[in-house]
Amino acid sequence: MIEVGRLCVKIAGRDAGGKCVIVDVLDDKFVMIDGNVRRRKCNVVHLEPLSEVIKISKGASHDSVKAEFEKLKIPVWGTKPKKAAERPKKVRGKKKKAEEAATEAKGKKKVTKKAAPKKAKEKKEEKPAKKPEETESVEELLGGEGEVKAEKKE
Amino acid sequence: MVAGRHKSRSMRRVFRKTPGGKVVVHYRKKKPKLARCGSCGAVLKGVVRERPYKLRNMPKTKKRPTRPYGGVLCTKCLRKLMIEKART
């Protein structure tokens, strides 16, 4: 009964109930199995042989077993490749931090339009008090920005 | 003196030594019964005997064996079932 190509059902362990095929006979107790189970060494006692026999070579690869099983329309065990999750990157150095801050600020402006004009108003109030001489130029600049933002808001 | 509600044996008694050397009795809730096989009634191995609040914080793999009918049937009954299924 125990021979290369014999279809079996595994009756013990986590793969119990799965159909498999004997790929290699290791000794009088153990065989190598593959199919709808993990490819592994298995005790003969843990297998229930079926009447069918597949034509496969001794020590056939998982792919060839898979091809044979697909002909018989038996599902085959396999792993799905995992995608590596994105990790937050640590940024070192002042320049890079400044760049990040700039990019974040841009994002915020786009997302929260209400918050941006308020900040501009605050700047207006603060800066003239500190430097009364440059009020005109600063106000012009800030005013210009504010207008642009107001337009955006509208 | 034992409090009236603790006179019945519905609670488990645990003896604890205090730092002062006294032995005091703590009352705990009893553990549930052992898990048993659904078909033959044998005691199942690898199934935790705890109250639900402890099982909730436990990983699934620690609560029952990782195999079909794990935590429901014993291995002998599982083998019989699988052989029956294979032969029909």
Coordinates of C-alpha atoms in Angstrom, one line a residue:
Chain A
M1 CA 0.0 0.0 0.0
I2 CA 2.8 2.4 0.9
E3 CA 4.5 3.5 -2.3
V4 CA 5.5 6.6 -4.2
G5 CA 2.5 8.2 -5.8
R6 CA -0.1 6.7 -3.4
L7 CA -2.9 9.2 -2.4
C8 CA -3.5 9.3 1.3
V9 CA -5.6 11.3 3.9
K10 CA -3.7 12.6 6.9
I11 CA -5.6 11.6 10.0
A12 CA -3.5 13.2 12.7
G13 CA -2.1 16.6 13.5
R14 CA -2.9 20.1 12.2
D15 CA -3.3 18.9 8.6
A16 CA -5.7 16.1 9.5
G17 CA -8.3 15.6 6.8
G18 CA -6.1 16.9 4.1
K19 CA -5.4 14.8 1.0
C20 CA -1.7 14.1 0.2
V21 CA 0.5 12.0 -1.9
I22 CA 3.6 10.0 -0.9
V23 CA 6.6 11.6 -2.5
D24 CA 9.3 9.4 -1.0
V25 CA 9.5 6.3 1.2
L26 CA 12.2 6.9 3.8
D27 CA 12.1 3.7 5.7
D28 CA 9.5 1.1 7.0
K29 CA 7.9 3.7 9.2
F30 CA 8.3 7.1 7.6
V31 CA 7.4 8.6 4.3
M32 CA 7.7 12.1 2.7
I33 CA 4.3 13.6 1.8
D34 CA 3.1 16.6 -0.1
G35 CA -0.2 18.0 -1.4
N36 CA -3.0 19.6 0.6
V37 CA -0.7 19.4 3.6
R38 CA 2.6 20.9 4.6
R39 CA 5.4 19.0 2.8
R40 CA 6.9 16.9 5.5
K41 CA 8.1 13.6 6.9
C42 CA 5.2 11.6 8.2
N43 CA 4.7 8.4 10.1
V44 CA 2.8 5.8 8.1
V45 CA 0.4 5.3 11.1
H46 CA -0.8 8.9 10.6
L47 CA -1.9 8.2 7.1
E48 CA -5.0 6.5 5.6
P49 CA -4.1 5.3 2.1
L50 CA -6.7 5.6 -0.6
S51 CA -7.2 3.5 -3.7
E52 CA -5.8 6.0 -6.2
V53 CA -2.2 6.2 -7.3
I54 CA -0.7 9.2 -9.1
K55 CA 2.2 9.0 -11.5
I56 CA 5.0 11.1 -10.0
S57 CA 8.7 10.6 -9.7
K58 CA 10.4 9.8 -6.4
G59 CA 11.1 13.0 -4.5
A60 CA 8.9 15.1 -6.8
S61 CA 8.9 18.8 -6.2
H62 CA 5.9 20.7 -4.7
D63 CA 5.2 22.3 -8.1
S64 CA 4.9 19.0 -9.9
V65 CA 2.7 17.6 -7.1
K66 CA 0.6 20.8 -7.4
A67 CA 0.2 20.3 -11.1
E68 CA -0.9 16.7 -10.6
F69 CA -3.4 17.7 -7.9
E70 CA -4.9 20.4 -10.0
K71 CA -5.6 17.8 -12.7
L72 CA -7.6 15.8 -10.0
K73 CA -9.2 19.1 -8.8
I74 CA -7.8 18.7 -5.3
P75 CA -6.9 21.9 -3.5
V76 CA -3.2 22.3 -2.7
W77 CA -1.6 23.8 0.4
G78 CA 0.4 26.9 -0.2
T79 CA 1.6 30.1 1.4
K80 CA 0.7 33.6 0.3
P81 CA 3.7 35.9 0.1
K82 CA 3.4 38.6 2.8
K83 CA 3.9 42.3 2.0
A84 CA 6.3 44.0 4.4
A85 CA 4.5 46.7 6.4
E86 CA 5.7 50.3 6.1
R87 CA 7.8 51.4 9.0
P88 CA 8.0 55.0 10.2
K89 CA 11.4 56.3 9.3
K90 CA 13.5 58.2 11.8
V91 CA 14.9 61.4 10.4
R92 CA 18.1 62.8 11.8
G93 CA 19.7 66.3 11.3
K94 CA 18.2 69.8 11.4
K95 CA 17.8 70.2 7.6
K96 CA 15.8 67.1 7.2
K97 CA 13.6 68.0 10.1
A98 CA 13.0 71.4 8.6
E99 CA 12.0 69.8 5.3
E100 CA 9.6 67.5 7.1
A101 CA 8.0 70.4 8.9
A102 CA 7.6 72.3 5.7
T103 CA 6.0 69.3 4.0
E104 CA 3.7 68.8 7.0
A105 CA 2.7 72.5 7.0
K106 CA 1.8 72.3 3.3
G107 CA -0.3 69.3 4.0
K108 CA -2.1 71.0 6.8
K109 CA -2.9 74.1 4.6
K110 CA -4.4 71.8 2.0
V111 CA -6.4 69.8 4.5
T112 CA -7.5 72.5 7.0
K113 CA -8.1 75.7 5.2
K114 CA -9.7 77.4 8.2
A115 CA -6.6 77.1 10.4
A116 CA -4.2 78.8 8.0
P117 CA -5.8 82.3 7.8
K118 CA -5.9 82.6 11.6
K119 CA -2.2 82.1 11.9
A120 CA -1.6 84.8 9.3
K121 CA -3.7 87.2 11.4
E122 CA -1.7 86.4 14.5
K123 CA 1.5 87.1 12.7
K124 CA 0.2 90.5 11.6
E125 CA -0.6 91.5 15.1
E126 CA 2.7 90.4 16.6
K127 CA 5.3 91.5 14.1
P128 CA 4.4 95.2 13.8
A129 CA 4.6 95.6 17.6
K130 CA 8.1 94.4 17.7
K131 CA 9.4 96.3 14.7
P132 CA 7.4 99.4 14.1
E133 CA 9.9 100.7 11.4
E134 CA 9.3 97.8 9.0
T135 CA 5.6 97.7 9.5
E136 CA 4.7 98.7 5.9
S137 CA 6.8 96.1 4.1
V138 CA 5.9 93.3 6.5
E139 CA 2.2 94.2 6.3
E140 CA 2.3 94.4 2.6
L141 CA 3.9 91.0 2.4
L142 CA 1.6 89.4 4.9
G143 CA -1.4 91.3 3.5
G144 CA -0.6 89.9 0.1
E145 CA -0.4 86.4 1.5
G146 CA -3.6 86.9 3.4
E147 CA -5.4 88.0 0.3
V148 CA -4.2 85.0 -1.6
K149 CA -5.4 82.7 1.2
A150 CA -8.7 84.5 1.4
E151 CA -9.2 83.9 -2.3
K152 CA -8.4 80.3 -1.8
K153 CA -10.9 80.1 1.0
E154 CA -13.6 81.6 -1.2
Chain B
M1 CA -15.8 33.7 62.2
V2 CA -16.7 32.8 58.6
A3 CA -19.0 35.3 57.0
G4 CA -22.4 33.8 56.3
R5 CA -22.1 34.0 52.5
H6 CA -18.8 31.9 52.7
K7 CA -20.3 29.0 54.7
S8 CA -21.4 27.2 51.6
R9 CA -18.7 25.7 49.4
S10 CA -19.6 27.6 46.3
M11 CA -16.3 29.4 46.6
R12 CA -12.8 28.0 46.5
R13 CA -10.8 28.5 49.7
V14 CA -7.2 29.6 49.3
F15 CA -4.9 29.8 52.3
R16 CA -2.4 32.6 52.2
K17 CA 0.3 33.6 54.6
T18 CA 0.4 37.3 55.5
P19 CA 3.6 39.2 56.1
G20 CA 2.8 39.0 59.8
G21 CA 2.9 35.2 59.8
K22 CA -0.9 34.8 60.1
V23 CA -2.7 32.3 57.8
V24 CA -5.8 33.9 56.3
V25 CA -8.4 32.4 54.1
H26 CA -9.1 34.0 50.7
Y27 CA -12.2 33.1 48.8
R28 CA -11.9 32.6 45.0
K29 CA -14.3 31.5 42.4
K30 CA -14.1 27.9 41.4
K31 CA -12.6 26.7 38.1
P32 CA -14.9 25.2 35.5
K33 CA -14.9 21.4 34.8
L34 CA -12.3 19.7 32.7
A35 CA -12.9 19.8 29.0
R36 CA -14.0 16.4 27.7
C37 CA -14.2 14.7 24.3
G38 CA -17.5 15.1 22.5
S39 CA -17.9 11.5 21.5
C40 CA -16.1 9.3 24.0
G41 CA -15.9 11.6 27.1
A42 CA -12.2 11.3 27.7
V43 CA -10.4 14.3 29.3
L44 CA -9.0 16.5 26.6
K45 CA -5.3 17.5 26.9
G46 CA -4.1 21.0 26.0
V47 CA -7.4 22.7 26.8
V48 CA -7.1 25.4 29.4
R49 CA -9.3 25.2 32.5
E50 CA -10.0 28.8 33.3
R51 CA -12.9 31.3 33.7
P52 CA -13.9 33.2 30.6
Y53 CA -12.3 36.5 31.8
K54 CA -8.9 34.8 31.8
L55 CA -9.5 33.0 28.5
R56 CA -10.3 36.3 26.9
N57 CA -6.8 37.6 27.3
M58 CA -5.2 34.3 26.2
P59 CA -4.0 33.6 22.7
K60 CA -6.1 31.1 20.7
T61 CA -3.2 28.7 20.3
K62 CA -2.9 28.3 24.1
K63 CA -6.5 27.4 24.6
R64 CA -6.9 24.3 22.4
P65 CA -4.7 22.1 20.1
T66 CA -4.2 23.4 16.6
R67 CA -5.9 20.7 14.6
P68 CA -9.4 20.0 13.1
Y69 CA -11.8 19.4 16.0
G70 CA -9.1 20.6 18.4
G71 CA -10.7 21.1 21.8
V72 CA -13.8 19.1 20.8
L73 CA -12.6 15.6 20.0
C74 CA -9.8 13.5 21.4
T75 CA -7.1 12.3 19.0
K76 CA -8.5 8.7 19.0
C77 CA -12.0 9.8 18.0
L78 CA -10.5 12.2 15.4
R79 CA -8.6 9.4 13.8
K80 CA -11.7 7.2 13.7
L81 CA -13.7 10.1 12.2
M82 CA -11.1 10.9 9.5
I83 CA -10.7 7.2 8.5
E84 CA -14.5 6.9 8.2
K85 CA -14.6 10.0 6.1
A86 CA -11.7 8.8 3.9
R87 CA -13.3 5.4 3.3
T88 CA -16.8 6.5 2.4

